[in-house]
């Protein structure tokens, strides 16, 4: 079998703070292939963003203290800044929750996409010209080509009237259009891997559904691998092929979305699904009980979910929890699983709609 596009192996990322060491990611492993969408699901503070930022090597001020990240046959944990810059301009793109982080307010949206196209297409000579401070577009036709490509990309991400909007500035766009523009910039470099960290969280449900559907089209039509970070089970269910469930910086369970979200085996995944359903029924008490975070700066032995698990035994606290194969491509970090169905009889297994039906920003 060929090597996956992205392989994350035993990743460990740590922050040194005034209050002690925070182990944000503690031994996370997963892969992403071309043409698949892998979701990272977990509550707030479970290490989703730090995992994503570690892959893109934006984890600052955290440190990758162990493990490896292989992308496009290169080891990223030790890659130089020059290699990372080259990869980010070509093969690896990122989209974050807040589009204003990625957009430059003083350039038009079209110019920002064209710049991304140019970096992607630039030769070694162009990089030297950049170094010497020579103008990015050497002639009018180069600029016209990049502008045409920008219009195509705006159309691809669903921005209406792209010929006119290519000259718009970020402040002239709504939140939904800004996020689409960021996606267009990310796609301008024709990436092999797109890392999308909560890309639709602040958007209304219609815009969210449209952007998620465009991510699926990118997977199907352009064979892009996508790593989608979300705390929203509905988003993961709608969009992903496989899912990695994180808790306290560790993988609790991972496998095909359909299997994990309809027949989860880890008590944490079960509780997460169940609390999400109850939360959509406005049972905030269950949600807040689920969302109570463990202090990541305190050390722990054994399963990080042990204190909140109704099936906990002495073995769960006595040492590292091995990851086992529950089935082909289904990994599980629980010494007590599998459980008999009767044990879970009171838990609901519905998958809620994306975003819990909340309305936020508009397109
Ligand atoms: N700059 C930082 N300094 C110290 N600790 C940090 C820093 N960034 C993240 N952490 C800690 O790392 C852990 C994982 O954070 P992370 O942002 O990855 O969580 P998350 O799952 O993405 O949550 P959310 O959905 O709320 O963003 C948390 O305990 C967080 O407090």
PDB file of N, CA, C and O in Angstrom, residues 200 208 212 228-230 232-240 352-355:
ATOM      1  N   UNK A 200     -16.551  26.497   9.650  1.00  0.00           N
ATOM      2  CA  UNK A 200     -17.937  26.964   9.474  1.00  0.00           C
ATOM      3  C   UNK A 200     -18.612  27.288  10.801  1.00  0.00           C
ATOM      4  O   UNK A 200     -19.825  27.563  10.824  1.00  0.00           O
ATOM      5  N   UNK A 208     -23.050  27.237   6.135  1.00  0.00           N
ATOM      6  CA  UNK A 208     -22.265  26.104   6.635  1.00  0.00           C
ATOM      7  C   UNK A 208     -22.460  24.881   5.742  1.00  0.00           C
ATOM      8  O   UNK A 208     -21.487  24.262   5.300  1.00  0.00           O
ATOM      9  N   UNK A 212     -19.546  23.088   3.485  1.00  0.00           N
ATOM     10  CA  UNK A 212     -19.207  21.677   3.716  1.00  0.00           C
ATOM     11  C   UNK A 212     -19.402  20.864   2.432  1.00  0.00           C
ATOM     12  O   UNK A 212     -18.612  19.969   2.122  1.00  0.00           O
ATOM     13  N   UNK A 228     -10.446  18.003   8.867  1.00  0.00           N
ATOM     14  CA  UNK A 228     -11.495  18.936   9.311  1.00  0.00           C
ATOM     15  C   UNK A 228     -11.632  18.865  10.827  1.00  0.00           C
ATOM     16  O   UNK A 228     -11.984  17.823  11.386  1.00  0.00           O
ATOM     17  N   UNK A 229     -11.338  19.991  11.481  1.00  0.00           N
ATOM     18  CA  UNK A 229     -11.421  20.050  12.936  1.00  0.00           C
ATOM     19  C   UNK A 229     -12.801  20.568  13.306  1.00  0.00           C
ATOM     20  O   UNK A 229     -13.209  21.625  12.813  1.00  0.00           O
ATOM     21  N   UNK A 230     -13.501  19.881  14.192  1.00  0.00           N
ATOM     22  CA  UNK A 230     -14.799  20.395  14.628  1.00  0.00           C
ATOM     23  C   UNK A 230     -15.195  19.815  15.984  1.00  0.00           C
ATOM     24  O   UNK A 230     -14.847  18.691  16.320  1.00  0.00           O
ATOM     25  N   UNK A 232     -18.395  19.823  16.446  1.00  0.00           N
ATOM     26  CA  UNK A 232     -19.796  19.612  16.096  1.00  0.00           C
ATOM     27  C   UNK A 232     -19.979  18.247  15.418  1.00  0.00           C
ATOM     28  O   UNK A 232     -19.513  18.029  14.287  1.00  0.00           O
ATOM     29  N   UNK A 233     -20.661  17.361  16.122  1.00  0.00           N
ATOM     30  CA  UNK A 233     -20.833  15.997  15.589  1.00  0.00           C
ATOM     31  C   UNK A 233     -21.583  16.017  14.256  1.00  0.00           C
ATOM     32  O   UNK A 233     -21.295  15.246  13.356  1.00  0.00           O
ATOM     33  N   UNK A 234     -22.528  16.947  14.123  1.00  0.00           N
ATOM     34  CA  UNK A 234     -23.295  17.048  12.880  1.00  0.00           C
ATOM     35  C   UNK A 234     -22.401  17.384  11.692  1.00  0.00           C
ATOM     36  O   UNK A 234     -22.549  16.811  10.609  1.00  0.00           O
ATOM     37  N   UNK A 235     -21.458  18.311  11.897  1.00  0.00           N
ATOM     38  CA  UNK A 235     -20.523  18.694  10.827  1.00  0.00           C
ATOM     39  C   UNK A 235     -19.682  17.487  10.428  1.00  0.00           C
ATOM     40  O   UNK A 235     -19.493  17.191   9.246  1.00  0.00           O
ATOM     41  N   UNK A 236     -19.188  16.774  11.429  1.00  0.00           N
ATOM     42  CA  UNK A 236     -18.353  15.587  11.164  1.00  0.00           C
ATOM     43  C   UNK A 236     -19.179  14.529  10.423  1.00  0.00           C
ATOM     44  O   UNK A 236     -18.729  13.954   9.428  1.00  0.00           O
ATOM     45  N   UNK A 237     -20.408  14.320  10.886  1.00  0.00           N
ATOM     46  CA  UNK A 237     -21.261  13.295  10.278  1.00  0.00           C
ATOM     47  C   UNK A 237     -21.566  13.612   8.817  1.00  0.00           C
ATOM     48  O   UNK A 237     -21.559  12.732   7.965  1.00  0.00           O
ATOM     49  N   UNK A 238     -21.799  14.888   8.532  1.00  0.00           N
ATOM     50  CA  UNK A 238     -22.158  15.310   7.168  1.00  0.00           C
ATOM     51  C   UNK A 238     -20.998  15.251   6.200  1.00  0.00           C
ATOM     52  O   UNK A 238     -21.203  15.150   5.004  1.00  0.00           O
ATOM     53  N   UNK A 239     -19.774  15.401   6.733  1.00  0.00           N
ATOM     54  CA  UNK A 239     -18.667  15.726   5.840  1.00  0.00           C
ATOM     55  C   UNK A 239     -17.574  14.667   5.759  1.00  0.00           C
ATOM     56  O   UNK A 239     -16.956  14.513   4.707  1.00  0.00           O
ATOM     57  N   UNK A 240     -17.326  13.958   6.862  1.00  0.00           N
ATOM     58  CA  UNK A 240     -16.076  13.179   6.936  1.00  0.00           C
ATOM     59  C   UNK A 240     -16.239  11.715   6.538  1.00  0.00           C
ATOM     60  O   UNK A 240     -17.314  11.136   6.658  1.00  0.00           O
ATOM     61  N   UNK A 352     -27.049  14.402  15.775  1.00  0.00           N
ATOM     62  CA  UNK A 352     -27.787  15.651  15.633  1.00  0.00           C
ATOM     63  C   UNK A 352     -27.447  16.373  14.341  1.00  0.00           C
ATOM     64  O   UNK A 352     -26.428  16.091  13.718  1.00  0.00           O
ATOM     65  N   UNK A 353     -28.298  17.324  13.972  1.00  0.00           N
ATOM     66  CA  UNK A 353     -28.026  18.138  12.792  1.00  0.00           C
ATOM     67  C   UNK A 353     -26.816  19.015  13.053  1.00  0.00           C
ATOM     68  O   UNK A 353     -26.504  19.331  14.192  1.00  0.00           O
ATOM     69  N   UNK A 354     -26.117  19.393  11.976  1.00  0.00           N
ATOM     70  CA  UNK A 354     -24.945  20.247  12.119  1.00  0.00           C
ATOM     71  C   UNK A 354     -25.307  21.528  12.833  1.00  0.00           C
ATOM     72  O   UNK A 354     -26.355  22.106  12.596  1.00  0.00           O
ATOM     73  N   UNK A 355     -24.399  21.963  13.720  1.00  0.00           N
ATOM     74  CA  UNK A 355     -24.513  23.246  14.420  1.00  0.00           C
ATOM     75  C   UNK A 355     -25.700  23.296  15.365  1.00  0.00           C
ATOM     76  O   UNK A 355     -26.081  24.368  15.827  1.00  0.00           O
TER      77      UNK A 355
END
